[in-house]
Amino acid sequence: MVAATLKDVAELAGVSVKTVSNVVNGYAFVKPENRRRVEEALAATGYRPNVGARNLRRGRTGFLALVLPELSIPYFGELAGLVINAGHDQEWNVLIEQTLGTREGERATLGALGPHMVDGAIVSPEALHANDFEELSGGVPMVMLGEHAVDVPVDRVGIDNVRAAEVAVRHLVAIGRTRIAAIGQHPTRGTAALRLAGYRSALTEAGLPVREELIAPALNYHRRDGATAMADLLALPEPPDAVFCFNDLLAIGALRAAAERGVRVPGDVAIVGFDNNEESAYSLPSLTTIAPDKRAIARAAVDLLRRRVSGEEGLAPQQVHVPFALEIRESTS
Amino acid sequence: MVAATLKDVAELAGVSVKTVSNVVNGYAFVKPENRRRVEEALAATGYRPNVGARNLRRGRTGFLALVLPELSIPYFGELAGLVINAGHDQEWNVLIEQTLGTREGERATLGALGPHMVDGAIVSPEALHANDFEELSGGVPMVMLGEHAVDVPVDRVGIDNVRAAEVAVRHLVAIGRTRIAAIGQHPTRGTAALRLAGYRSALTEAGLPVREELIAPALNYHRRDGATAMADLLALPEPPDAVFCFNDLLAIGALRAAAERGVRVPGDVAIVGFDNNEESAYSLPSLTTIAPDKRAIARAAVDLLRRRVSGEEGLAPQQVHVPFALEIRESTS
DNA sequence: CAACGTTGTGCCAACGATGTAAAAGTGGTT
DNA sequence: AACCACTTTTACATCGTTGGCACAACGTTG
């Protein structure tokens, strides 16, 4: 079956192409008789507008890019689902591109995003430099996910990472831990610096010393890296009695490293994660974690983009903070 | 910055639009001098083809739909990432649509897929009826993921579910278990019936009785459902000493239910999953599971679609089986 | 030098939809 | 009957691209 076009419908209904177009687009002045005939013809042919042609004419693409490291990372899988839904609410189809979290990947993806490809992009950068942005944005409106040390004049959506980290560490302090470690230090990742800042400030606020040997780096934020870092921490002469991990995957890895060494959680070491992946409610023990309102992130990002795209040029770059909560589970109680 | 068009480039290079188009599309016969001038102009303007216009002319959309229940389900998140990559290899952008695994969701999504929207669709159905397909496909070439009881004349890609289930259960037999349960029975899900068949045949083959009370249903295949089902099994007068779960999420839930009741895994109960989600290598204990070659699934699906789209009409519907492996981990050793 | 094949370029139409503006239809008032 | 105001419909151009085709430029050959 070949797809029906406006022309086919028009011939069937005995009116002009434009009249059919008018009916399809809800133009007011169409004689009831004609409207009926057109609607019948529409139904009979099973007409569906050719989105490409329509957008060519309208100068929009109807697509929105979601640029993220990898869909297989639970946080991004969950977020992507929500962005797709939020996009649909604004008549946008969402195109997902993966960067693997590398700078080259991110540069390549942004560069490939022609101005004609998408109306806008929601980008979750991990390694991008500030000037990559100007160079590659190509006039495509963008919203960045997550806070970042890098200062780019672009809309951003995320939670307050410093405060969230403080909340997490304060919780560990509140349950009586004093040697609190951190896993996830990273040379370039923007959020790492912020979460570390929150970690430090919460310790200081509680009158606890910040011990550099308790701050473990992680090159990637996968389970494997959490396990490695935790193994190092547990091998210290004076191991920590609590660990704040900069995301849930690191925490899951840390759980395993602890279990493999017979270290009990939360008995010997309490663990807090960050992101509230679905899996973290079912780990053994289940994971206390910072739970960002992902639905709010998705909605806010799409919303900001809609505002940019519909041409509110003068608008200054916004930074939107969405709520988060501390989800207390077995790993700290 | 307004996007450059072929016309802009042509004016700058002092040639016709068509010549620029020829250069862009790698047409052989262009005078070297002109080619150079055009290429300079292309670089200078930062030209990127308007994909919409190109596809309008060419009669393709350049998009491929991936229809799945939910991106937040690890299996589908992982698979989606691979399909995106496989699609890129064939110059396709991948559009992801979520159905929530309900029949209405699936019908709505397929119905919305106009013939102009995408060149083809890769569909992972859970509840679709056979005739929904014919009604809704609208002439869009489709590939179905997963085997199904439903008989539709459509290309399919998946692993041999019956054999895979047999392999899983044989493994449990091999480690000496005799009261082997199954979690995941489902009234309509195609794969459930096949895995159950494999379960039964492996038991019979080993000379073990098939006990109906050890076959636990699961309405959804989420962690929660696995926990519920496991709780029921453990409450039996004679609880099982092994459980074959129809996916990893069910198995993760089962692990938790066991732990909460002080039942040791694999000591008291061995557990096998299905799908090999990344998280399953890090659960406590880590999960023995059937590992389908997801990369092969993605590649085969995109490949079949390419063949259909490039018009090999006569081709009979194919059923492609990709390899799988039994990944043996702590939950059974 | 005429005829020819080979290269290289440009003009035009078309993909399907919509904006513009002019044309056609309607009804009522003078 | 002529005019006006309003509603409804249509023809046409256009979005950016590429295919078809005509034609120009060129070197070769008989």
XYZ file of C-alpha atoms (C1' of nucleotides) in Angstrom:
726
model
C 0.000 0.000 0.000
C 1.411 3.367 -1.018
C 0.874 6.155 1.445
C -1.895 8.617 0.681
C -0.981 12.261 0.163
C -3.069 15.389 0.456
C -3.509 15.264 -3.306
C -5.069 11.800 -3.182
C -7.461 12.880 -0.483
C -8.349 16.039 -2.377
C -9.199 14.148 -5.538
C -11.344 11.699 -3.644
C -13.233 14.460 -1.867
C -13.490 16.625 -4.972
C -11.877 19.696 -3.460
C -8.510 21.359 -3.691
C -5.402 20.239 -1.888
C -5.403 23.367 0.209
C -8.898 22.758 1.485
C -7.868 19.355 2.717
C -4.836 20.933 4.340
C -7.157 23.429 5.983
C -9.322 20.689 7.395
C -6.327 18.765 8.642
C -5.008 21.850 10.384
C -8.306 22.877 11.859
C -8.817 26.057 9.845
C -12.149 27.568 10.823
C -13.768 28.566 7.547
C -14.633 25.363 5.793
C -18.179 24.676 4.661
C -19.636 21.904 6.841
C -20.540 19.908 3.756
C -16.970 20.019 2.487
C -15.534 19.321 5.871
C -17.623 16.190 6.053
C -16.568 15.035 2.609
C -12.911 15.673 3.378
C -13.089 13.859 6.664
C -14.640 10.871 4.979
C -11.901 10.877 2.367
C -9.283 11.194 5.066
C -10.654 8.181 6.830
C -11.059 6.223 3.611
C -7.492 6.757 2.508
C -6.021 6.439 5.973
C -4.138 9.651 5.364
C -1.253 10.536 7.649
C 0.696 13.711 7.078
C 4.219 13.378 5.764
C 6.088 14.744 8.714
C 9.211 15.443 6.733
C 7.453 17.528 4.143
C 5.450 19.397 6.720
C 8.512 20.238 8.729
C 10.464 21.235 5.654
C 7.777 23.762 4.930
C 7.415 24.861 8.515
C 11.116 25.079 9.131
C 11.037 22.764 12.121
C 12.089 19.171 12.310
C 9.845 17.903 15.055
C 12.834 16.167 16.580
C 14.782 16.746 19.695
C 18.102 15.145 20.439
C 18.950 13.598 23.762
C 22.699 13.291 24.033
C 23.932 11.051 26.810
C 26.840 8.731 27.582
C 25.152 5.355 27.300
C 21.645 3.981 27.460
C 22.841 0.890 29.267
C 23.662 3.000 32.315
C 20.542 2.681 34.448
C 20.348 6.346 35.341
C 20.326 7.348 31.697
C 17.981 4.602 30.667
C 15.485 5.764 33.245
C 15.980 9.408 32.362
C 15.685 8.770 28.635
C 12.318 7.120 29.101
C 11.088 10.173 30.955
C 12.475 12.598 28.393
C 10.742 10.705 25.613
C 7.468 11.070 27.453
C 8.021 14.724 28.247
C 8.957 15.340 24.614
C 5.776 13.745 23.350
C 3.788 16.198 25.430
C 5.277 18.970 23.305
C 4.848 17.115 20.020
C 8.491 16.212 19.872
C 10.025 12.928 18.908
C 13.206 12.189 20.739
C 16.372 11.062 19.053
C 18.903 9.475 21.363
C 22.618 9.721 20.710
C 25.320 8.049 22.755
C 28.696 9.605 23.422
C 30.245 6.977 25.693
C 31.079 9.855 27.977
C 34.239 10.743 26.119
C 35.110 14.156 24.864
C 35.580 12.911 21.308
C 32.257 11.153 21.472
C 30.566 14.279 22.685
C 32.259 16.479 20.128
C 31.408 14.092 17.319
C 27.778 13.847 18.338
C 27.254 17.551 18.740
C 29.014 18.184 15.456
C 26.795 15.713 13.631
C 23.698 17.431 14.942
C 23.049 19.602 11.943
C 20.880 22.635 12.436
C 18.351 20.802 10.288
C 18.480 17.590 12.146
C 16.781 18.630 15.354
C 14.999 21.607 16.824
C 17.036 21.404 19.978
C 19.183 19.186 22.124
C 19.257 18.019 25.705
C 22.841 17.225 26.516
C 24.312 15.361 29.426
C 28.005 16.202 29.104
C 30.754 14.471 30.979
C 33.942 15.623 29.378
C 33.054 18.542 27.178
C 35.086 21.699 27.443
C 33.496 25.092 27.565
C 34.632 26.175 24.131
C 33.582 22.920 22.474
C 30.109 24.162 23.039
C 30.318 27.380 21.131
C 32.259 25.685 18.396
C 29.841 22.839 17.894
C 26.420 23.981 18.922
C 25.826 25.263 15.388
C 22.956 27.403 16.505
C 20.961 24.511 17.881
C 19.283 25.484 21.147
C 20.591 23.366 23.967
C 19.850 22.485 27.529
C 22.512 20.893 29.662
C 21.707 18.286 32.269
C 23.548 18.346 35.524
C 25.466 21.091 37.169
C 28.968 21.665 35.997
C 32.002 23.544 36.976
C 32.390 24.593 33.340
C 30.769 27.915 32.793
C 28.815 28.004 29.552
C 26.003 30.407 28.810
C 23.453 27.671 28.333
C 20.314 26.616 30.166
C 20.904 23.902 32.717
C 18.747 21.574 34.730
C 19.840 19.551 37.695
C 19.739 19.229 41.403
C 21.884 21.223 43.791
C 24.800 18.815 43.987
C 26.590 20.517 46.842
C 23.516 20.499 49.030
C 22.645 16.948 48.058
C 26.117 15.728 48.969
C 25.856 17.554 52.247
C 22.557 15.864 53.009
C 24.061 12.487 52.270
C 27.106 12.993 54.460
C 25.120 14.599 57.261
C 23.018 11.467 57.323
C 26.146 9.364 57.815
C 27.254 11.687 60.581
C 23.822 11.453 62.163
C 24.040 7.674 62.442
C 27.310 8.067 64.293
C 29.952 7.488 61.622
C 33.196 9.408 61.940
C 35.590 7.991 59.323
C 33.546 8.825 56.271
C 35.092 8.171 52.884
C 34.091 9.358 49.413
C 34.294 7.473 46.122
C 34.168 9.270 42.814
C 36.787 11.978 42.744
C 37.413 12.843 39.111
C 39.713 15.314 37.372
C 37.231 16.786 34.897
C 33.709 15.711 35.717
C 31.837 18.789 36.860
C 29.515 17.088 39.277
C 32.402 15.287 40.961
C 33.876 18.567 42.109
C 30.536 19.764 43.438
C 29.743 16.579 45.310
C 33.198 16.570 46.767
C 32.712 20.142 47.914
C 29.507 19.126 49.651
C 31.286 16.192 51.240
C 34.016 18.437 52.604
C 31.689 21.072 53.889
C 29.444 18.568 55.661
C 32.444 16.994 57.381
C 33.781 20.360 58.460
C 30.364 21.435 59.660
C 30.286 18.302 61.847
C 33.708 19.018 63.244
C 35.231 15.998 61.504
C 38.602 16.170 59.770
C 38.788 15.808 55.981
C 41.283 12.996 55.397
C 42.631 12.992 51.879
C 43.358 9.270 51.996
C 39.638 8.653 52.386
C 38.849 10.370 49.100
C 39.012 7.710 46.392
C 39.102 8.545 42.697
C 37.042 6.802 40.027
C 37.853 7.153 36.378
C 34.528 5.879 35.229
C 31.410 5.667 37.293
C 30.682 2.009 36.684
C 30.207 -0.790 39.178
C 33.684 -2.065 38.520
C 35.242 1.257 39.498
C 33.287 1.335 42.730
C 34.543 -2.121 43.612
C 38.151 -1.182 42.950
C 37.950 2.019 44.934
C 36.261 0.273 47.842
C 38.909 -2.433 47.869
C 41.560 0.269 48.207
C 39.708 1.969 51.032
C 39.232 -1.282 52.935
C 42.930 -2.014 52.612
C 43.824 1.149 54.509
C 45.369 0.734 57.941
C 42.347 2.492 59.361
C 39.481 1.729 56.964
C 36.392 3.966 56.824
C 33.185 3.234 58.715
C 31.083 4.865 56.001
C 31.354 5.663 52.314
C 29.591 8.264 50.253
C 29.596 7.174 46.602
C 29.048 9.736 43.877
C 26.593 7.497 42.100
C 24.661 4.295 42.696
C 26.760 2.181 40.358
C 29.871 2.981 42.352
C 27.930 2.123 45.491
C 26.814 -1.224 44.079
C 30.417 -2.017 43.259
C 31.410 -0.963 46.758
C 28.791 -3.274 48.253
C 30.292 -6.177 46.392
C 33.866 -5.344 47.343
C 32.780 -5.187 50.970
C 30.915 -8.481 50.807
C 33.855 -10.222 49.146
C 36.029 -9.203 52.081
C 33.541 -10.172 54.728
C 32.975 -6.548 55.658
C 29.376 -6.100 56.745
C 27.128 -3.318 55.461
C 25.922 -1.352 57.304
C 27.443 -3.011 60.380
C 31.075 -2.282 59.592
C 30.622 0.242 56.814
C 27.571 2.271 55.915
C 27.108 3.192 52.263
C 25.231 5.988 50.553
C 24.770 6.287 46.827
C 23.505 8.924 44.447
C 20.852 8.740 41.657
C 18.364 6.257 43.067
C 18.511 3.740 40.244
C 15.662 1.286 40.376
C 18.105 -1.498 41.047
C 19.271 0.158 44.255
C 16.022 -0.570 46.025
C 16.683 -4.288 45.523
C 20.392 -4.646 46.175
C 21.432 -6.610 49.263
C 21.445 -4.574 51.380
C 19.234 -2.039 49.655
C 20.954 1.243 49.084
C 20.439 4.532 50.848
C 20.776 7.128 48.127
C 20.127 10.644 46.945
C 17.004 10.517 44.790
C 16.771 13.330 42.270
C 13.305 13.972 40.887
C 14.039 12.588 37.448
C 10.607 13.266 36.109
C 11.039 16.922 37.049
C 14.430 16.999 35.349
C 12.973 15.642 32.129
C 10.046 18.000 32.193
C 12.124 21.060 33.020
C 14.630 20.309 30.278
C 11.981 19.884 27.609
C 10.226 22.969 28.873
C 13.293 25.154 28.721
C 13.948 23.920 25.227
C 10.441 24.700 24.115
C 10.861 28.218 25.381
C 14.165 28.660 23.533
C 12.885 27.171 20.325
C 9.784 29.295 20.237
C 12.169 32.167 19.961
C 12.412 33.893 23.286
C 15.841 35.074 22.270
C 16.465 37.699 24.876
C 16.095 35.246 27.718
C 19.209 34.933 29.835
C 20.544 31.400 30.364
C 18.689 29.782 33.206
C 19.814 27.350 35.836
C 16.935 25.286 37.113
C 17.260 23.308 40.326
C 14.862 20.432 40.760
C 14.088 18.806 44.102
C 15.833 15.762 45.487
C 15.305 13.557 48.517
C 17.414 11.308 50.682
C 16.056 7.793 50.353
C 17.062 5.936 53.498
C 17.391 2.172 53.112
C 19.207 -0.774 54.606
C 22.756 0.235 53.750
C 22.686 2.869 56.491
C 20.367 1.461 59.111
C 23.466 31.946 12.392
C 21.108 30.767 9.721
C 21.920 27.387 8.275
C 23.634 27.338 4.889
C 21.828 25.697 1.982
C 23.148 24.303 -1.251
C 22.209 27.586 -2.877
C 24.424 29.568 -0.515
C 27.325 27.262 -1.160
C 26.774 27.400 -4.911
C 26.809 31.178 -4.975
C 29.969 31.315 -2.940
C 31.710 28.797 -5.152
C 30.369 30.307 -8.356
C 28.786 27.129 -9.656
C 25.292 25.765 -9.941
C 23.380 24.190 -7.122
C 23.444 20.847 -8.862
C 27.205 20.816 -9.073
C 27.440 21.339 -5.356
C 24.945 18.565 -4.857
C 27.102 16.375 -7.062
C 30.147 17.069 -4.973
C 28.295 16.434 -1.764
C 27.035 13.115 -3.057
C 30.369 11.999 -4.419
C 29.464 12.131 -8.104
C 32.595 11.218 -10.033
C 32.687 13.683 -12.914
C 33.388 17.067 -11.410
C 36.285 19.146 -12.663
C 39.001 19.084 -9.981
C 39.155 22.863 -9.975
C 35.427 23.104 -9.296
C 35.521 20.369 -6.765
C 38.161 22.257 -4.850
C 36.197 25.506 -4.964
C 33.040 23.759 -3.830
C 34.780 22.007 -1.016
C 36.218 25.277 0.195
C 32.808 26.870 0.072
C 31.320 23.909 1.923
C 33.858 24.289 4.671
C 33.501 28.056 4.776
C 29.735 27.952 5.166
C 29.730 24.932 7.435
C 27.096 23.391 5.201
C 25.147 20.419 6.473
C 22.488 18.854 4.304
C 18.899 19.351 5.316
C 18.035 15.786 6.104
C 14.327 16.372 5.869
C 14.502 17.809 2.398
C 16.878 15.156 1.190
C 14.682 12.373 2.453
C 11.566 14.004 1.080
C 13.209 13.915 -2.323
C 14.603 10.446 -1.896
C 11.428 9.016 -0.487
C 13.072 7.746 2.679
C 12.919 9.177 6.143
C 16.273 8.075 7.466
C 14.559 6.983 10.661
C 13.898 3.657 12.169
C 11.582 3.076 15.087
C 12.476 0.908 18.026
C 9.305 -0.026 19.854
C 9.801 -1.472 23.307
C 8.050 -1.622 26.660
C 10.236 0.723 28.715
C 13.736 2.099 28.561
C 14.083 1.907 32.318
C 14.066 -1.884 32.107
C 17.756 -2.786 31.998
C 17.429 -5.336 29.222
C 15.790 -2.825 26.940
C 18.125 -0.026 27.888
C 21.076 -2.172 26.961
C 19.453 -3.408 23.796
C 18.397 0.068 22.720
C 21.954 1.307 22.952
C 23.077 -1.495 20.691
C 20.290 -0.936 18.201
C 21.190 2.739 17.986
C 24.742 1.788 17.132
C 23.713 -0.868 14.631
C 21.319 1.616 13.042
C 24.028 4.214 12.630
C 26.049 1.713 10.651
C 23.248 1.714 8.080
C 22.797 5.487 8.145
C 19.699 5.230 10.248
C 18.718 7.328 13.187
C 16.758 5.458 15.765
C 13.554 6.705 17.253
C 12.547 5.005 20.476
C 8.927 4.562 21.464
C 7.688 3.090 24.723
C 4.580 0.965 25.007
C 4.684 0.054 28.707
C 4.154 -3.496 27.545
C 0.405 -3.134 27.291
C -1.637 -4.029 24.291
C -3.151 -0.562 24.076
C 0.289 0.962 24.293
C 1.548 -1.244 21.541
C -1.475 -0.639 19.357
C -1.260 3.110 19.869
C 2.426 3.241 19.059
C 2.197 1.145 15.945
C -0.804 3.122 14.802
C 1.025 6.411 15.238
C 3.899 5.184 13.119
C 2.809 6.725 9.875
C 4.285 5.298 6.696
C 6.170 8.581 6.382
C 7.485 8.641 9.863
C 10.008 5.839 9.623
C 11.486 3.520 7.057
C 10.932 0.536 9.295
C 10.338 -0.618 12.826
C 11.927 -3.012 15.251
C 9.238 -4.122 17.638
C 9.483 -5.911 20.923
C 5.888 -6.928 21.544
C 4.545 -8.249 24.777
C 0.821 -8.276 24.426
C 0.081 -7.726 20.768
C -2.373 -10.008 19.052
C -1.690 -11.469 15.663
C -4.296 -9.436 13.835
C -3.254 -6.172 15.463
C -0.223 -6.450 13.297
C -1.892 -6.552 9.957
C -4.288 -3.870 11.011
C -1.658 -1.457 12.225
C 1.521 -2.084 10.355
C 0.397 0.327 7.642
C 2.906 -1.014 5.205
C 5.895 -0.217 7.390
C 8.439 -3.033 7.225
C 8.847 -4.605 10.632
C 11.088 -6.934 12.505
C 9.916 -8.516 15.718
C 12.238 -9.167 18.608
C 11.867 -12.349 20.572
C 10.153 -15.535 19.709
C 6.440 -15.647 20.127
C 3.666 -18.095 20.152
C 1.665 -15.727 17.968
C 2.128 -16.586 14.355
C 2.595 -13.508 12.230
C 4.258 -13.460 8.844
C 6.990 -11.079 9.939
C 10.745 -11.332 10.312
C 11.859 -12.217 13.823
C 15.089 -12.208 15.703
C 15.744 -13.890 18.994
C 17.369 -16.773 20.717
C 15.934 -20.254 20.841
C 13.968 -19.873 24.059
C 13.110 -23.507 24.498
C 16.699 -24.624 24.191
C 17.926 -21.793 26.404
C 15.476 -22.737 29.129
C 16.574 -26.348 28.821
C 20.207 -25.327 29.220
C 19.363 -23.341 32.330
C 17.393 -26.134 33.963
C 19.899 -28.819 32.981
C 22.519 -26.775 34.781
C 20.420 -26.843 37.938
C 19.983 -30.576 37.559
C 23.701 -30.970 37.046
C 24.495 -29.331 40.370
C 22.217 -31.818 42.050
C 18.974 -29.959 42.511
C 15.743 -31.924 42.318
C 12.938 -29.609 43.402
C 13.355 -27.021 40.683
C 10.804 -24.227 40.489
C 10.042 -21.726 37.732
C 9.021 -18.096 38.062
C 7.416 -16.231 35.193
C 4.417 -18.152 33.965
C 2.239 -15.739 32.038
C -1.085 -16.095 30.202
C -0.196 -14.214 27.010
C 3.519 -13.518 26.831
C 4.934 -15.562 24.004
C 8.342 -16.172 25.497
C 6.852 -17.340 28.776
C 5.228 -20.309 27.084
C 8.455 -21.243 25.320
C 10.624 -20.994 28.404
C 8.112 -22.989 30.343
C 8.177 -25.646 27.648
C 11.953 -25.823 27.914
C 11.666 -26.063 31.689
C 9.253 -28.974 31.446
C 11.214 -30.843 28.843
C 14.501 -30.515 30.748
C 12.867 -31.842 33.918
C 11.329 -34.749 32.093
C 14.574 -35.512 30.332
C 16.240 -35.713 33.781
C 13.579 -38.026 35.067
C 12.234 -35.408 37.472
C 8.515 -34.846 37.957
C 6.958 -31.559 36.820
C 5.163 -30.227 39.908
C 2.563 -27.611 39.046
C 2.834 -25.975 42.463
C 6.443 -25.109 41.673
C 5.453 -23.087 38.620
C 4.861 -19.546 39.825
C 3.131 -16.921 37.693
C 4.345 -13.353 37.287
C 2.091 -10.684 35.847
C 4.910 -8.308 35.135
C 8.525 -9.180 34.902
C 9.776 -6.638 37.416
C 11.843 -7.167 40.544
C 8.788 -6.797 42.712
C 7.012 -9.663 40.972
C 10.008 -11.911 41.406
C 10.038 -11.186 45.123
C 6.352 -11.953 45.495
C 6.570 -15.177 43.557
C 9.630 -16.302 45.501
C 7.914 -15.574 48.778
C 5.060 -17.836 47.718
C 7.409 -20.619 46.717
C 9.321 -20.421 49.974
C 6.084 -20.641 51.917
C 5.275 -24.034 50.388
C 5.361 -27.053 52.722
C 8.195 -28.399 50.616
C 9.980 -25.367 49.182
C 12.169 -25.681 46.064
C 15.925 -26.118 46.161
C 16.362 -24.217 42.902
C 14.492 -21.618 40.868
C 14.635 -20.828 37.193
C 13.458 -17.246 36.663
C 12.269 -16.161 33.234
C 14.289 -12.971 33.431
C 16.973 -11.377 35.564
C 14.677 -8.861 37.199
C 12.516 -11.657 38.545
C 15.679 -13.361 39.758
C 16.882 -10.225 41.526
C 13.554 -9.998 43.267
C 13.789 -13.663 44.174
C 17.239 -13.122 45.664
C 15.853 -10.455 47.910
C 12.871 -12.482 49.017
C 15.220 -15.333 49.907
C 17.574 -13.065 51.830
C 14.720 -11.508 53.771
C 13.685 -14.967 54.952
C 17.169 -16.101 55.828
C 17.202 -18.588 52.964
C 20.720 -18.859 51.624
C 21.567 -18.670 47.902
C 22.905 -20.941 46.530
C 23.148 -23.002 49.727
C 19.427 -23.554 50.256
C 18.165 -22.421 46.874
C 20.053 -21.997 43.632
C 18.816 -19.332 41.248
C 19.163 -18.901 37.496
C 18.028 -15.841 35.575
C 17.591 -14.925 31.951
C 18.902 -11.907 29.966
C 22.256 -11.240 31.601
C 21.605 -7.660 32.632
C 24.771 -5.842 33.598
C 23.503 -5.565 37.143
C 23.342 -9.327 37.488
C 27.105 -9.665 37.531
C 27.179 -7.519 40.675
C 24.229 -8.738 42.689
C 24.965 -10.555 45.948
C 25.346 -13.340 45.098
C 26.019 -12.671 41.438
C 23.495 -14.281 39.171
C 23.877 -17.288 36.924
C 21.912 -16.425 33.842
C 21.204 -17.083 30.190
C 23.161 -14.519 28.220
C 21.710 -13.814 24.795
C 24.108 -12.186 22.361
C 22.423 -8.797 22.430
C 24.803 -7.243 19.979
C 23.943 -9.975 17.493
C 20.249 -9.397 18.078
C 20.592 -5.698 17.346
C 22.678 -6.266 14.271
C 20.453 -8.987 12.876
C 17.326 -6.912 13.387
C 18.744 -3.874 11.637
C 20.082 -6.076 8.894
C 16.785 -7.775 8.213
C 15.129 -4.406 8.113
C 17.623 -3.058 5.650
C 16.951 -6.004 3.401
C 13.187 -5.449 3.594
C 13.429 -1.732 3.046
C 15.669 -2.028 0.036
C 12.785 -3.796 -1.531
C 13.461 -7.494 -1.534
C 9.746 -8.036 -1.606
C 9.568 -11.683 -2.463
C 11.562 -12.690 0.552
C 9.683 -15.016 2.862
C 9.507 -13.979 6.526
C 12.652 -15.088 8.264
C 13.230 -16.309 11.753
C 16.782 -15.632 12.868
C 18.193 -17.372 15.918
C 21.187 -15.708 17.544
C 23.540 -17.469 19.928
C 23.249 -17.476 23.689
C 25.414 -18.743 26.509
C 24.935 -19.895 30.056
C 26.827 -17.514 32.317
C 27.610 -19.410 35.502
C 28.043 -17.261 38.601
C 27.685 -17.427 42.362
C 23.963 -18.050 42.571
C 24.483 -21.629 41.450
C 27.910 -22.572 42.775
C 37.493 19.185 -40.616
C 33.429 16.705 -39.588
C 31.707 13.430 -36.635
C 32.003 11.235 -32.359
C 32.309 9.709 -27.534
C 33.500 11.276 -23.059
C 33.233 14.601 -19.276
C 31.306 18.175 -16.869
C 27.554 21.595 -15.865
C 23.105 23.760 -15.472
C 18.032 24.028 -15.962
C 13.780 22.268 -14.653
C 10.601 19.483 -12.232
C 9.365 17.027 -8.379
C 8.997 15.138 -3.381
C 4.386 16.736 0.142
C 2.953 20.244 2.769
C 1.592 25.132 3.888
C 1.425 30.590 3.557
C -0.128 34.218 0.648
C -3.173 36.463 -1.772
C -6.371 36.616 -5.173
C -10.742 34.695 -6.862
C -15.208 33.012 -6.166
C -19.331 32.547 -3.593
C -22.891 34.233 -0.222
C -26.085 37.316 1.727
C -27.780 41.752 2.885
C -28.373 46.811 2.060
C -29.146 50.599 -0.590
C -29.120 46.136 -10.029
C -25.147 47.595 -8.014
C -22.497 47.513 -4.098
C -20.307 45.892 0.071
C -18.718 42.796 3.693
C -17.912 38.592 4.770
C -16.927 33.646 4.147
C -14.901 29.908 1.555
C -11.985 28.030 -2.019
C -8.351 27.923 -5.187
C -3.825 28.721 -7.743
C 0.728 29.492 -7.007
C 5.099 29.855 -4.911
C 8.041 27.947 -1.663
C 10.898 25.027 1.801
C 16.095 22.291 0.344
C 17.219 18.610 -2.065
C 18.083 15.366 -6.013
C 16.947 12.868 -10.687
C 16.427 13.452 -15.545
C 17.891 15.475 -19.304
C 19.839 18.810 -22.456
C 23.722 20.841 -23.656
C 28.514 22.605 -23.554
C 33.330 21.691 -23.608
C 36.836 18.749 -24.758
C 39.935 15.587 -26.928
C 40.034 11.734 -30.485
C 39.490 9.650 -34.566
C 38.680 8.680 -39.512
